[in-house]
Tab-separated table of C-alpha atoms in Angstrom:
chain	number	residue	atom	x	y	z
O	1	UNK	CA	0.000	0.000	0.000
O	2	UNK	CA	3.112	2.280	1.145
O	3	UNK	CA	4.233	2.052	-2.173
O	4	UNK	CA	1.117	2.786	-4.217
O	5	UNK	CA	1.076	5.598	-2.145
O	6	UNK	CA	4.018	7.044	-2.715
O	7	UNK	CA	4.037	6.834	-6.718
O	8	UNK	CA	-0.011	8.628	-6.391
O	9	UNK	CA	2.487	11.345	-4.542
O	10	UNK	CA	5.141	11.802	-6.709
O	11	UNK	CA	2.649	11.163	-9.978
O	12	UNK	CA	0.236	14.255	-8.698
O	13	UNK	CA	3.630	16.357	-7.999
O	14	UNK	CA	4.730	15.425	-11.222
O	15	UNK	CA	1.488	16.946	-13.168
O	16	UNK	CA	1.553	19.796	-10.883
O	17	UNK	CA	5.124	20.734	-12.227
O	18	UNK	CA	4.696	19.650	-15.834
O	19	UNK	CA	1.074	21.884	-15.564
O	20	UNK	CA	3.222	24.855	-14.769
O	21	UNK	CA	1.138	24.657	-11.321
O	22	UNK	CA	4.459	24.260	-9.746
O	23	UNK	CA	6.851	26.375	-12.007
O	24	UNK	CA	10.665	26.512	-11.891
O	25	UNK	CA	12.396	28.039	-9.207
O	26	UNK	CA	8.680	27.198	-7.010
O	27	UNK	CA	9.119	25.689	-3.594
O	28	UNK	CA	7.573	22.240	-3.113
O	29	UNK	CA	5.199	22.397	0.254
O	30	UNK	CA	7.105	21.211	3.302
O	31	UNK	CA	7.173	17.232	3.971
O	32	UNK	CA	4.651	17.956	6.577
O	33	UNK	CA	2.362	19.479	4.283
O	34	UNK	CA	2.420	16.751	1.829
O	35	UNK	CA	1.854	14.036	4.327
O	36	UNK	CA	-1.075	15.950	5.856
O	37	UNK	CA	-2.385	16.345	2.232
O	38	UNK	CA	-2.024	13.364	1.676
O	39	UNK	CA	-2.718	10.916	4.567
O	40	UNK	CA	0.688	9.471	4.414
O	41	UNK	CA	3.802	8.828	6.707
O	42	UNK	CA	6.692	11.552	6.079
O	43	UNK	CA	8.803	8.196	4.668
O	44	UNK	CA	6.098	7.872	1.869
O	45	UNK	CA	6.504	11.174	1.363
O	46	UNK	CA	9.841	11.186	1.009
O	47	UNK	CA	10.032	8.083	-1.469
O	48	UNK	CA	7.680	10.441	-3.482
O	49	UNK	CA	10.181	13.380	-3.528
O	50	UNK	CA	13.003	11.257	-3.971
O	51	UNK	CA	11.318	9.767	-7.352
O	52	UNK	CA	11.411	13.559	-8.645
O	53	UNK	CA	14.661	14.253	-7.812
O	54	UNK	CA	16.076	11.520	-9.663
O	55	UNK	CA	13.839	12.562	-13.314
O	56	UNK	CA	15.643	15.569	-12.430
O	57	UNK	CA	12.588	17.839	-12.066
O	58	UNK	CA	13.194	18.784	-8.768
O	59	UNK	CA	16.280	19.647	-6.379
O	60	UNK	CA	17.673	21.298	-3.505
O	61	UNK	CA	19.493	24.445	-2.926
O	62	UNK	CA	21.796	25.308	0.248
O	63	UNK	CA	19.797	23.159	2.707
O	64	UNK	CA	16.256	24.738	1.632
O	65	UNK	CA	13.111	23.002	0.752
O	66	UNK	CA	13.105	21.096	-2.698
O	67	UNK	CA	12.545	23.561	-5.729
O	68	UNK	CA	11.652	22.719	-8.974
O	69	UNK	CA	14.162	22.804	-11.357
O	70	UNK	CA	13.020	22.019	-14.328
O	71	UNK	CA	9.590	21.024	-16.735
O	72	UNK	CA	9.842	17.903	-18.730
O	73	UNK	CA	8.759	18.565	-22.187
O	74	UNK	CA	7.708	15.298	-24.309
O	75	UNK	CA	7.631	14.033	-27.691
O	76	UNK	CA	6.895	10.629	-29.447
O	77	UNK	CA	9.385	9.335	-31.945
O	78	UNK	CA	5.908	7.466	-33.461
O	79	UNK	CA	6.196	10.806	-34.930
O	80	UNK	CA	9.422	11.166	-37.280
O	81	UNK	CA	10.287	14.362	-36.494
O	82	UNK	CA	13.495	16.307	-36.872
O	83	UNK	CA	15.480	17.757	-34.052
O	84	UNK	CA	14.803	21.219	-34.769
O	85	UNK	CA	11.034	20.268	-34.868
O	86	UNK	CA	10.846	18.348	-31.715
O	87	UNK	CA	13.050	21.396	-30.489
O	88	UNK	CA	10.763	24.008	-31.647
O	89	UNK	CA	7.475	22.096	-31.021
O	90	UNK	CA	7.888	22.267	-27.211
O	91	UNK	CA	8.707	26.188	-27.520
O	92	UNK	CA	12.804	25.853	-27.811
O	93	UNK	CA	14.977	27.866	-30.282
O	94	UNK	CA	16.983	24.936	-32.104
O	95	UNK	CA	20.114	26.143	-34.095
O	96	UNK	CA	23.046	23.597	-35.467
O	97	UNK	CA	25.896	23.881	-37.499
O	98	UNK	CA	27.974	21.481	-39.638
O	99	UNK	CA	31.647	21.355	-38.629
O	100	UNK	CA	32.618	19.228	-41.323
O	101	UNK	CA	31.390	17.265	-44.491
O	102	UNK	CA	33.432	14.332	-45.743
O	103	UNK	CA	32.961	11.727	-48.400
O	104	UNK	CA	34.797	8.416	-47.535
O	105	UNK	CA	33.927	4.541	-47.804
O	106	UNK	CA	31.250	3.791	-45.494
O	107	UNK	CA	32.590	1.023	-42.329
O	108	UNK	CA	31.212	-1.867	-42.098
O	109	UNK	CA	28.129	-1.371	-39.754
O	110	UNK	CA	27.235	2.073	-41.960
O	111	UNK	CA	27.041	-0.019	-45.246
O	112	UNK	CA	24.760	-2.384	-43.473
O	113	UNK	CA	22.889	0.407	-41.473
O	114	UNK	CA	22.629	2.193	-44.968
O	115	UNK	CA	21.615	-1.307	-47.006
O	116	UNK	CA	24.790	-0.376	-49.249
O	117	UNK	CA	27.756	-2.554	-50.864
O	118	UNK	CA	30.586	-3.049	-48.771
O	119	UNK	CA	32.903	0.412	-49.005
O	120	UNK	CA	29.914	2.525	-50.915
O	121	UNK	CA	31.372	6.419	-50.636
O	122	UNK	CA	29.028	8.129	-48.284
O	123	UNK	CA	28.548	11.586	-46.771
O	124	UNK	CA	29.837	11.844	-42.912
O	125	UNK	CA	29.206	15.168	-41.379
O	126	UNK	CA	29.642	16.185	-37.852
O	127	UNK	CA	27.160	18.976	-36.942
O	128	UNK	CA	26.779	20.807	-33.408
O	129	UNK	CA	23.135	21.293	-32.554
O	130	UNK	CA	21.755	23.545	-30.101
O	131	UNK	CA	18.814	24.782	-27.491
O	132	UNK	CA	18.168	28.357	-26.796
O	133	UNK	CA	21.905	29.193	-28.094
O	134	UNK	CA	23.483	26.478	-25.853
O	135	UNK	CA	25.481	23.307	-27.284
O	136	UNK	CA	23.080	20.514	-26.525
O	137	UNK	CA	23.974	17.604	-29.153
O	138	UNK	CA	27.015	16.221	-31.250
O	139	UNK	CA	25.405	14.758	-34.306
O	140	UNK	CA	27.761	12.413	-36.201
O	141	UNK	CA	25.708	10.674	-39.132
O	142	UNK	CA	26.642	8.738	-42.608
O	143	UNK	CA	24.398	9.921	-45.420
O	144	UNK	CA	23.395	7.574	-47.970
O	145	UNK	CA	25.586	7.833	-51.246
O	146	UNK	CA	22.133	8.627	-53.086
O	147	UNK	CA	21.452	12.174	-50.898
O	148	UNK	CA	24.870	13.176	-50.330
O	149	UNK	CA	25.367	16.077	-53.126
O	150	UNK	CA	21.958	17.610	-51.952
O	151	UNK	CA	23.483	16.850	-48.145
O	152	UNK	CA	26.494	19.323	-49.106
O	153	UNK	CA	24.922	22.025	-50.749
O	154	UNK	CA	22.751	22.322	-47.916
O	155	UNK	CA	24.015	25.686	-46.049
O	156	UNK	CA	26.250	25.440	-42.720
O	157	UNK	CA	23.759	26.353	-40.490
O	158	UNK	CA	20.699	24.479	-42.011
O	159	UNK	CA	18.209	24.207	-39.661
O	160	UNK	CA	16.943	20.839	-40.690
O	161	UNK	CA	18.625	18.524	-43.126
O	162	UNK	CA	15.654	15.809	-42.948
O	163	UNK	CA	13.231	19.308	-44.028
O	164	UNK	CA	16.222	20.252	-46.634
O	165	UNK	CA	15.918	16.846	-48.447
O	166	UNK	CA	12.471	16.495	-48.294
O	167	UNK	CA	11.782	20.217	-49.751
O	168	UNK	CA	14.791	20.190	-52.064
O	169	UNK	CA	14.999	16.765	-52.875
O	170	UNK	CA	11.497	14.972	-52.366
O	171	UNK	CA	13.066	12.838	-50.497
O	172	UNK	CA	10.738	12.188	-46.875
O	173	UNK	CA	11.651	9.674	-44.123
O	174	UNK	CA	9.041	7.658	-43.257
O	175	UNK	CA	10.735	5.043	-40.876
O	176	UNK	CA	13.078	5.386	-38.034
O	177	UNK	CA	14.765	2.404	-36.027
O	178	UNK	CA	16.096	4.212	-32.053
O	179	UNK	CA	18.823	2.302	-29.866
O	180	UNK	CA	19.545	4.349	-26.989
O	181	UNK	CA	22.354	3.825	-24.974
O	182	UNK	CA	24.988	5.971	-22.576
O	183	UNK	CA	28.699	6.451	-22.632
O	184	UNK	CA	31.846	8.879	-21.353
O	185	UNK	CA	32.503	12.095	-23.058
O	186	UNK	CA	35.653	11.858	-25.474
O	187	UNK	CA	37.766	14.313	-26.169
O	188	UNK	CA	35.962	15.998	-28.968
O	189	UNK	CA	32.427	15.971	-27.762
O	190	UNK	CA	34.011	17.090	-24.183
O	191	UNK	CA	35.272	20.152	-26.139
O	192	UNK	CA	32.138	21.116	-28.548
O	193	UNK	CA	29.910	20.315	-25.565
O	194	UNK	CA	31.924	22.099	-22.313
O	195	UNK	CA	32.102	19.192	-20.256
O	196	UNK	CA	34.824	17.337	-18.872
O	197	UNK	CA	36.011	14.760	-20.911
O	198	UNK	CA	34.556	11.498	-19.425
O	199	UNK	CA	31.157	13.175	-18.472
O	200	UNK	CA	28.712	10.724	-19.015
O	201	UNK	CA	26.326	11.259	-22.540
O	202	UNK	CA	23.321	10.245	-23.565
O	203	UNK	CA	23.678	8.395	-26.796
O	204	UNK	CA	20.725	7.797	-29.228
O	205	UNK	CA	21.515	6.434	-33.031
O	206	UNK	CA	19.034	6.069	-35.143
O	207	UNK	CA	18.124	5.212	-38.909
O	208	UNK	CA	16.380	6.857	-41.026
O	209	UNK	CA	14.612	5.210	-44.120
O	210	UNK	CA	11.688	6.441	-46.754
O	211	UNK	CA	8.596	5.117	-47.421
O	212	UNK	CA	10.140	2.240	-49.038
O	213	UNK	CA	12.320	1.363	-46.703
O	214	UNK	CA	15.188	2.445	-48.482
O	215	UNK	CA	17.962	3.808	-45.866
O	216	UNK	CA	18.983	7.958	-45.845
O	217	UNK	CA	21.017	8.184	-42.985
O	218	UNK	CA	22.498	6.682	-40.042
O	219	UNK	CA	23.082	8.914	-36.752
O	220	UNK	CA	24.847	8.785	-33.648
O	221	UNK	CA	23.759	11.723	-31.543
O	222	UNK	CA	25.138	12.321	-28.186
O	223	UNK	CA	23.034	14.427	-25.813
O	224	UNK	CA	24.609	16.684	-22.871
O	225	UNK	CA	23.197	15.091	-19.925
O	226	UNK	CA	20.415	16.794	-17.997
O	227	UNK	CA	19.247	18.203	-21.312
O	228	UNK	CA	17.257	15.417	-22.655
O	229	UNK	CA	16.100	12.300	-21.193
O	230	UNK	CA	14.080	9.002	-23.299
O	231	UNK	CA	11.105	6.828	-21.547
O	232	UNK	CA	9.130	4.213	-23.196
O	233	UNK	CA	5.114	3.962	-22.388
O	234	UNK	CA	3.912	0.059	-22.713
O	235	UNK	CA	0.843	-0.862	-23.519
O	236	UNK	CA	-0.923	-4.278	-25.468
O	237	UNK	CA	-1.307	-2.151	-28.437
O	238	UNK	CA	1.601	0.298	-28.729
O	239	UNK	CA	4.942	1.369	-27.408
O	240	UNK	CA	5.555	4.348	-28.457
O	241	UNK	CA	9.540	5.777	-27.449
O	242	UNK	CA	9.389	9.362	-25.937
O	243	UNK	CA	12.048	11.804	-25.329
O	244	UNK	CA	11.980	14.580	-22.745
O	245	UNK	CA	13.788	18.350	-22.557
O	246	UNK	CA	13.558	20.631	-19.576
O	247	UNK	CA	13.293	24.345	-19.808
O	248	UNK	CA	16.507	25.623	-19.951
């Protein structure tokens, strides 16, 4: 019962914060409070807080009461949106920037990400991508041999490369495949993202195919953590995979 409880707790909290009820920088009500509210023990109470603080949305600030930190923004990948429209769909400014465009032979898991021969030139292209002017994502990805000219007359700072190709080219993703994973910082994404080299990242590559079926690019994109976090919703007829930003 304790810890039904204490998820109804944190679950109300939580829609209070992502409501704006509870905006950032707002002082949760004392433990007392909540358990009087509530009915419950201070340790339910706690549990309930404690839930929050590890999503993130809430914290604590020189010994005073928790504050809310931050409101969780979401967004289904059932719908195959770009960055820069998941970005500015939950009211951020999204920005990126290509830091370099290379054709080589594609490695062996791009050629079979990208359904191509063995050593198939392809289009790799590190870009920097960005929320409300902040560096928020290293985007390394291998475009298909097919797209790359339109990938590289595509401007530095193009907003959008999926919304490029598609008004440009005709070219529209359909289909996207998400594995999600962490890992350390290197070096380089230590330096374009101003964290310590070793910080951990959240990792999420992806591929992206057309109606078809027929492969356009394959992504790695490493997150700054704290800026976006993934959750998957189960249910008997659907799972969809959601990712979350806070309010910076």
């Amino acid at each position: 019962m304790g810890t039904v409880r204490y998820l109804e707790i944190a679950e109300a909290l939580r829609a209070a914060i992502l409501s704006g009820e509870l905006p950032v920088g707002a002082r949760l009500p004392s433990e007392s409070d909540l358990a009087a509210r509530w009915s419950a023990s201070r340790g339910t109470v706690r549990q309930a807080v404690a839930t929050l603080a590890t999503e993130g949305l809430i914290g604590s600030r020189q010994g005073a009461r928790r504050i809310v930190l931050r409101q969780e923004r979401r967004h289904s990948f059932g719908e195959l949106n770009s960055f820069a429209q998941w970005a500015e769909g939950i009211g951020h400014t999204a920005a990126s920037r290509f830091l370099s465009r290379t054709r080589r032979p594609a490695t062996a898991e791009e050629a079979g990400r990208l359904a191509l021969a063995p050593g198939t030139e392809i289009l790799a292209a590190l870009r920097l991508r960005l929320l409300d002017g902040e560096p928020t994502m290293v985007e390394r990805t291998a475009y298909a041999d097919w797209v790359a000219t339109a990938v590289e007359a595509m401007p530095v700072d193009c907003r959008s490369v999926m919304d490029g190709l598609a008004e440009g080219s005709g070219v529209v993703a359909h289909y996207g495949e998400h594995l999600i994973d962490a890992l350390p910082a290197g070096s380089e994404d230590a330096r374009l993202l101003g964290v310590r080299r070793g910080s951990p990242l959240l990792r999420q590559r992806h591929v992206s195919a057309t109606g078809t079926g027929r492969p356009i690019e394959w992504s790695d994109d490493r997150y700054l953590a704290g800026s976006v976090t993934f959750s998957v919703s189960n249910s008997a007829v659907a799972t969809p995979l959601e990712r979350h930003a806070g309010d910076r």
